[in-house]
């Protein structure tokens, strides 16, 4: 290798086929991860198949392999709220299909990229988002998205036309199409989608909300592609 050559960087992990088919991520938070299974089933029935298990919930690492076995190829199971490389490695060793961070921790991005696992690091400012993108992120997570609105993606596309963005935080079901129209790779929803699912809420109604969200996003994707 000459003095002017640099080692090649690992290839940026691509979004999964599941996320491409329905660009929606459901963000799960409960008292314990053992509560997740019936809620995941309801979401999958409604077409939402990308599931983020947050580390603000107890028991995620213990339950992760069980969810992977139970849901197989019906859903992809990622781990979110990752803030350290140790957490990232534990999630990867447990079989996480992707990683999500709430803030820009580029070492976590590198840990996922090294294993060719999709990773979505969180940031708000252009500086933070560019740092994650340059580190090899599959897409950067715009968080909290409700603080800026869909027009922010249009502004980012000026200096960063290739950057893929997934907005998260404060996005309602009816807000999702505007984000897709603005160019988002996918949308990430927690409370507005799940509502009372972990406190005795009707899971049939959750499936209906997932179906509505899936339909609205699919229509927005189709409209964007036709332009």
XYZ file of N, CA and C in Angstrom, residues 119-219:
303
model
N -27.747 0.587 11.118
C -27.681 1.400 12.333
C -28.229 2.785 12.037
N -28.998 3.314 12.994
C -29.686 4.590 12.833
C -29.357 5.479 14.042
N -28.279 6.268 13.960
C -27.895 7.108 15.087
C -28.689 8.406 15.115
N -29.012 8.869 16.325
C -29.864 10.036 16.477
C -29.092 11.335 16.561
N -29.685 12.381 15.991
C -29.122 13.722 16.059
C -30.153 14.721 15.593
N -29.879 15.987 15.829
C -30.809 17.039 15.420
C -30.148 18.062 14.503
N -28.924 18.453 14.825
C -28.264 19.496 14.045
C -27.611 18.901 12.807
N -27.367 19.717 11.786
C -26.642 19.216 10.609
C -25.287 18.627 10.968
N -24.582 19.224 11.921
C -23.267 18.713 12.312
C -23.376 17.303 12.878
N -24.353 17.087 13.765
C -24.538 15.757 14.356
C -24.929 14.730 13.303
N -25.862 15.092 12.448
C -26.360 14.151 11.449
C -25.271 13.803 10.441
N -24.475 14.785 10.041
C -23.397 14.504 9.097
C -22.349 13.594 9.723
N -22.078 13.766 11.008
C -21.110 12.901 11.685
C -21.560 11.445 11.639
N -22.841 11.194 11.886
C -23.352 9.831 11.817
C -23.328 9.272 10.420
N -23.693 10.098 9.452
C -23.708 9.653 8.057
C -22.294 9.310 7.595
N -21.336 10.186 7.920
C -19.951 9.934 7.518
C -19.360 8.720 8.215
N -19.896 8.368 9.388
C -19.409 7.185 10.105
C -19.925 5.893 9.490
N -20.884 5.994 8.570
C -21.382 4.809 7.881
C -22.790 4.395 8.231
N -23.560 5.293 8.852
C -24.933 4.955 9.242
C -25.771 4.567 8.025
N -26.665 3.623 8.245
C -27.643 3.252 7.216
C -28.517 4.457 6.884
N -28.966 5.133 7.930
C -29.679 6.413 7.839
C -29.501 7.082 9.192
N -29.644 8.389 9.215
C -29.570 9.098 10.487
C -30.981 9.320 11.017
N -31.116 9.218 12.334
C -32.411 9.414 12.979
C -32.539 10.877 13.397
N -33.477 11.568 12.813
C -33.731 12.962 13.174
C -34.596 12.982 14.430
N -33.986 13.424 15.555
C -34.668 13.349 16.845
C -34.344 14.566 17.694
N -35.375 15.179 18.322
C -36.822 14.913 18.173
C -37.384 15.613 16.941
N -37.992 14.826 16.068
C -38.446 15.344 14.782
C -39.510 16.422 14.917
N -40.358 16.307 15.940
C -41.450 17.276 16.094
C -40.932 18.675 16.395
N -39.664 18.786 16.781
C -39.097 20.105 17.087
C -38.811 20.909 15.825
N -38.750 20.231 14.673
C -38.377 20.934 13.444
C -39.420 20.801 12.324
N -40.053 19.649 12.155
C -41.054 19.474 11.114
C -40.470 18.948 9.821
N -41.334 18.444 8.901
C -40.875 17.816 7.660
C -40.019 18.714 6.781
N -40.246 20.021 6.823
C -39.455 20.919 5.994
C -37.975 20.873 6.291
N -37.617 20.387 7.460
C -36.202 20.285 7.835
C -35.465 19.327 6.912
N -36.134 18.268 6.482
C -35.498 17.321 5.568
C -35.195 18.001 4.244
N -36.110 18.830 3.750
C -35.854 19.566 2.516
C -34.610 20.429 2.647
N -34.449 21.074 3.801
C -33.273 21.904 4.021
C -32.000 21.058 4.061
N -32.057 19.894 4.680
C -30.886 19.026 4.751
C -30.472 18.508 3.378
N -31.430 18.300 2.512
C -31.118 17.723 1.209
C -30.330 18.675 0.328
N -30.346 19.973 0.655
C -29.538 20.919 -0.105
C -28.049 20.592 -0.003
N -27.474 20.660 1.196
C -26.042 20.345 1.327
C -25.736 18.853 1.391
N -26.732 18.027 1.750
C -26.485 16.594 1.925
C -27.491 15.776 1.097
N -27.403 15.821 -0.223
C -28.443 15.185 -1.055
C -28.507 13.674 -0.924
N -27.414 13.027 -0.517
C -27.412 11.567 -0.432
C -27.801 11.051 0.941
N -27.872 11.934 1.931
C -28.144 11.506 3.298
C -29.562 10.953 3.435
N -29.674 9.761 4.037
C -30.985 9.179 4.324
C -31.378 9.517 5.752
N -32.659 9.882 5.941
C -33.131 10.384 7.227
C -34.368 9.612 7.670
N -34.401 9.245 8.952
C -35.580 8.639 9.568
C -36.009 9.540 10.731
N -37.108 10.272 10.589
C -37.575 11.126 11.686
C -38.212 10.308 12.797
N -38.003 10.749 14.044
C -38.536 10.051 15.208
C -38.781 11.051 16.320
N -39.862 10.823 17.071
C -40.153 11.695 18.208
C -41.280 12.658 17.931
N -42.459 12.354 18.501
C -43.597 13.254 18.368
C -44.322 13.201 17.044
N -44.120 12.134 16.266
C -44.794 11.998 14.967
C -46.091 11.226 15.160
N -47.206 11.810 14.756
C -48.493 11.139 14.816
C -48.762 10.353 13.552
N -49.746 9.483 13.596
C -50.086 8.663 12.428
C -50.408 9.532 11.224
N -51.206 10.574 11.431
C -51.589 11.430 10.314
C -50.466 12.336 9.851
N -49.393 12.459 10.652
C -48.237 13.265 10.260
C -47.294 12.496 9.337
N -47.347 11.175 9.389
C -46.357 10.351 8.698
C -46.252 10.629 7.200
N -47.366 10.786 6.459
C -47.235 11.005 5.018
C -46.425 12.243 4.659
N -46.528 13.306 5.448
C -45.781 14.525 5.146
C -44.282 14.288 5.249
N -43.880 13.469 6.213
C -42.463 13.162 6.347
C -41.967 12.314 5.183
N -42.762 11.343 4.758
C -42.383 10.535 3.591
C -42.317 11.410 2.347
N -43.289 12.292 2.186
C -43.295 13.193 1.028
C -42.068 14.087 1.014
N -41.574 14.446 2.199
C -40.404 15.314 2.297
C -39.104 14.586 1.985
N -39.174 13.246 1.882
C -37.990 12.484 1.517
C -37.475 11.542 2.567
N -38.195 11.357 3.684
C -37.735 10.447 4.733
C -37.636 9.018 4.212
N -36.609 8.315 4.637
C -36.482 6.897 4.295
C -37.592 6.091 4.942
N -37.926 6.440 6.189
C -38.971 5.762 6.958
C -39.399 6.708 8.068
N -40.440 6.332 8.787
C -40.886 7.104 9.948
C -40.881 6.193 11.168
N -40.601 6.786 12.330
C -40.504 6.041 13.587
C -41.539 6.586 14.560
N -42.405 5.702 15.068
C -43.484 6.118 15.952
C -43.505 5.256 17.206
N -43.780 5.893 18.332
C -43.953 5.188 19.586
C -45.353 5.381 20.116
N -45.509 6.303 21.077
C -46.784 6.518 21.741
C -47.971 6.773 20.828
N -47.848 7.613 19.793
C -49.003 7.870 18.925
C -49.535 6.621 18.228
N -48.684 5.617 18.042
C -49.123 4.353 17.452
C -49.568 3.365 18.519
N -48.767 3.214 19.559
C -49.041 2.184 20.571
C -50.138 2.599 21.552
N -50.178 3.875 21.902
C -51.162 4.414 22.858
C -51.195 3.574 24.134
N -52.339 2.926 24.410
C -52.528 2.211 25.677
C -52.287 0.703 25.550
N -51.513 0.307 24.549
C -51.324 -1.122 24.281
C -50.696 -1.865 25.461
N -49.884 -1.169 26.266
C -49.226 -1.821 27.392
C -49.946 -1.597 28.717
N -51.126 -1.026 28.649
C -51.895 -0.808 29.879
C -53.323 -1.302 29.724
N -53.480 -2.398 29.008
C -54.790 -3.027 28.868
C -55.580 -2.585 27.664
N -54.973 -1.820 26.772
C -55.685 -1.346 25.589
C -56.048 -2.472 24.637
N -56.998 -2.203 23.775
C -57.496 -3.185 22.818
C -56.472 -3.395 21.710
N -55.950 -4.619 21.594
C -54.918 -4.885 20.600
C -55.484 -4.967 19.186
N -56.768 -5.241 19.063
C -57.399 -5.182 17.737
C -57.378 -3.754 17.220
N -57.601 -2.803 18.116
C -57.521 -1.399 17.720
C -56.096 -1.010 17.361
N -55.120 -1.579 18.042
C -53.728 -1.335 17.679
C -53.453 -1.834 16.265
N -53.944 -3.021 15.954
C -53.780 -3.536 14.593
C -54.408 -2.599 13.578
N -55.582 -2.054 13.897
C -56.246 -1.117 12.989
C -55.414 0.154 12.799
N -54.802 0.638 13.882
C -53.941 1.822 13.751
C -52.724 1.503 12.885
N -52.155 0.301 13.082
C -51.006 -0.104 12.275
C -51.382 -0.214 10.803
N -52.571 -0.736 10.536
C -53.039 -0.842 9.159
C -53.220 0.535 8.533
N -53.805 1.468 9.294
C -53.995 2.828 8.784
C -52.657 3.489 8.493
N -51.730 3.377 9.431
C -50.405 3.960 9.242
C -49.717 3.358 8.027
N -49.775 2.043 7.901
C -49.152 1.371 6.762
C -49.743 1.855 5.449
N -51.072 2.024 5.416
C -51.728 2.482 4.184
C -51.334 3.909 3.838
N -51.335 4.792 4.842
C -50.987 6.193 4.586
C -49.552 6.326 4.086
N -48.651 5.565 4.691
C -47.255 5.627 4.279
C -47.073 5.056 2.870
N -47.749 3.954 2.577
C -47.656 3.360 1.238
C -48.159 4.329 0.180
N -49.252 5.020 0.479
C -49.776 6.005 -0.474
C -48.793 7.149 -0.674
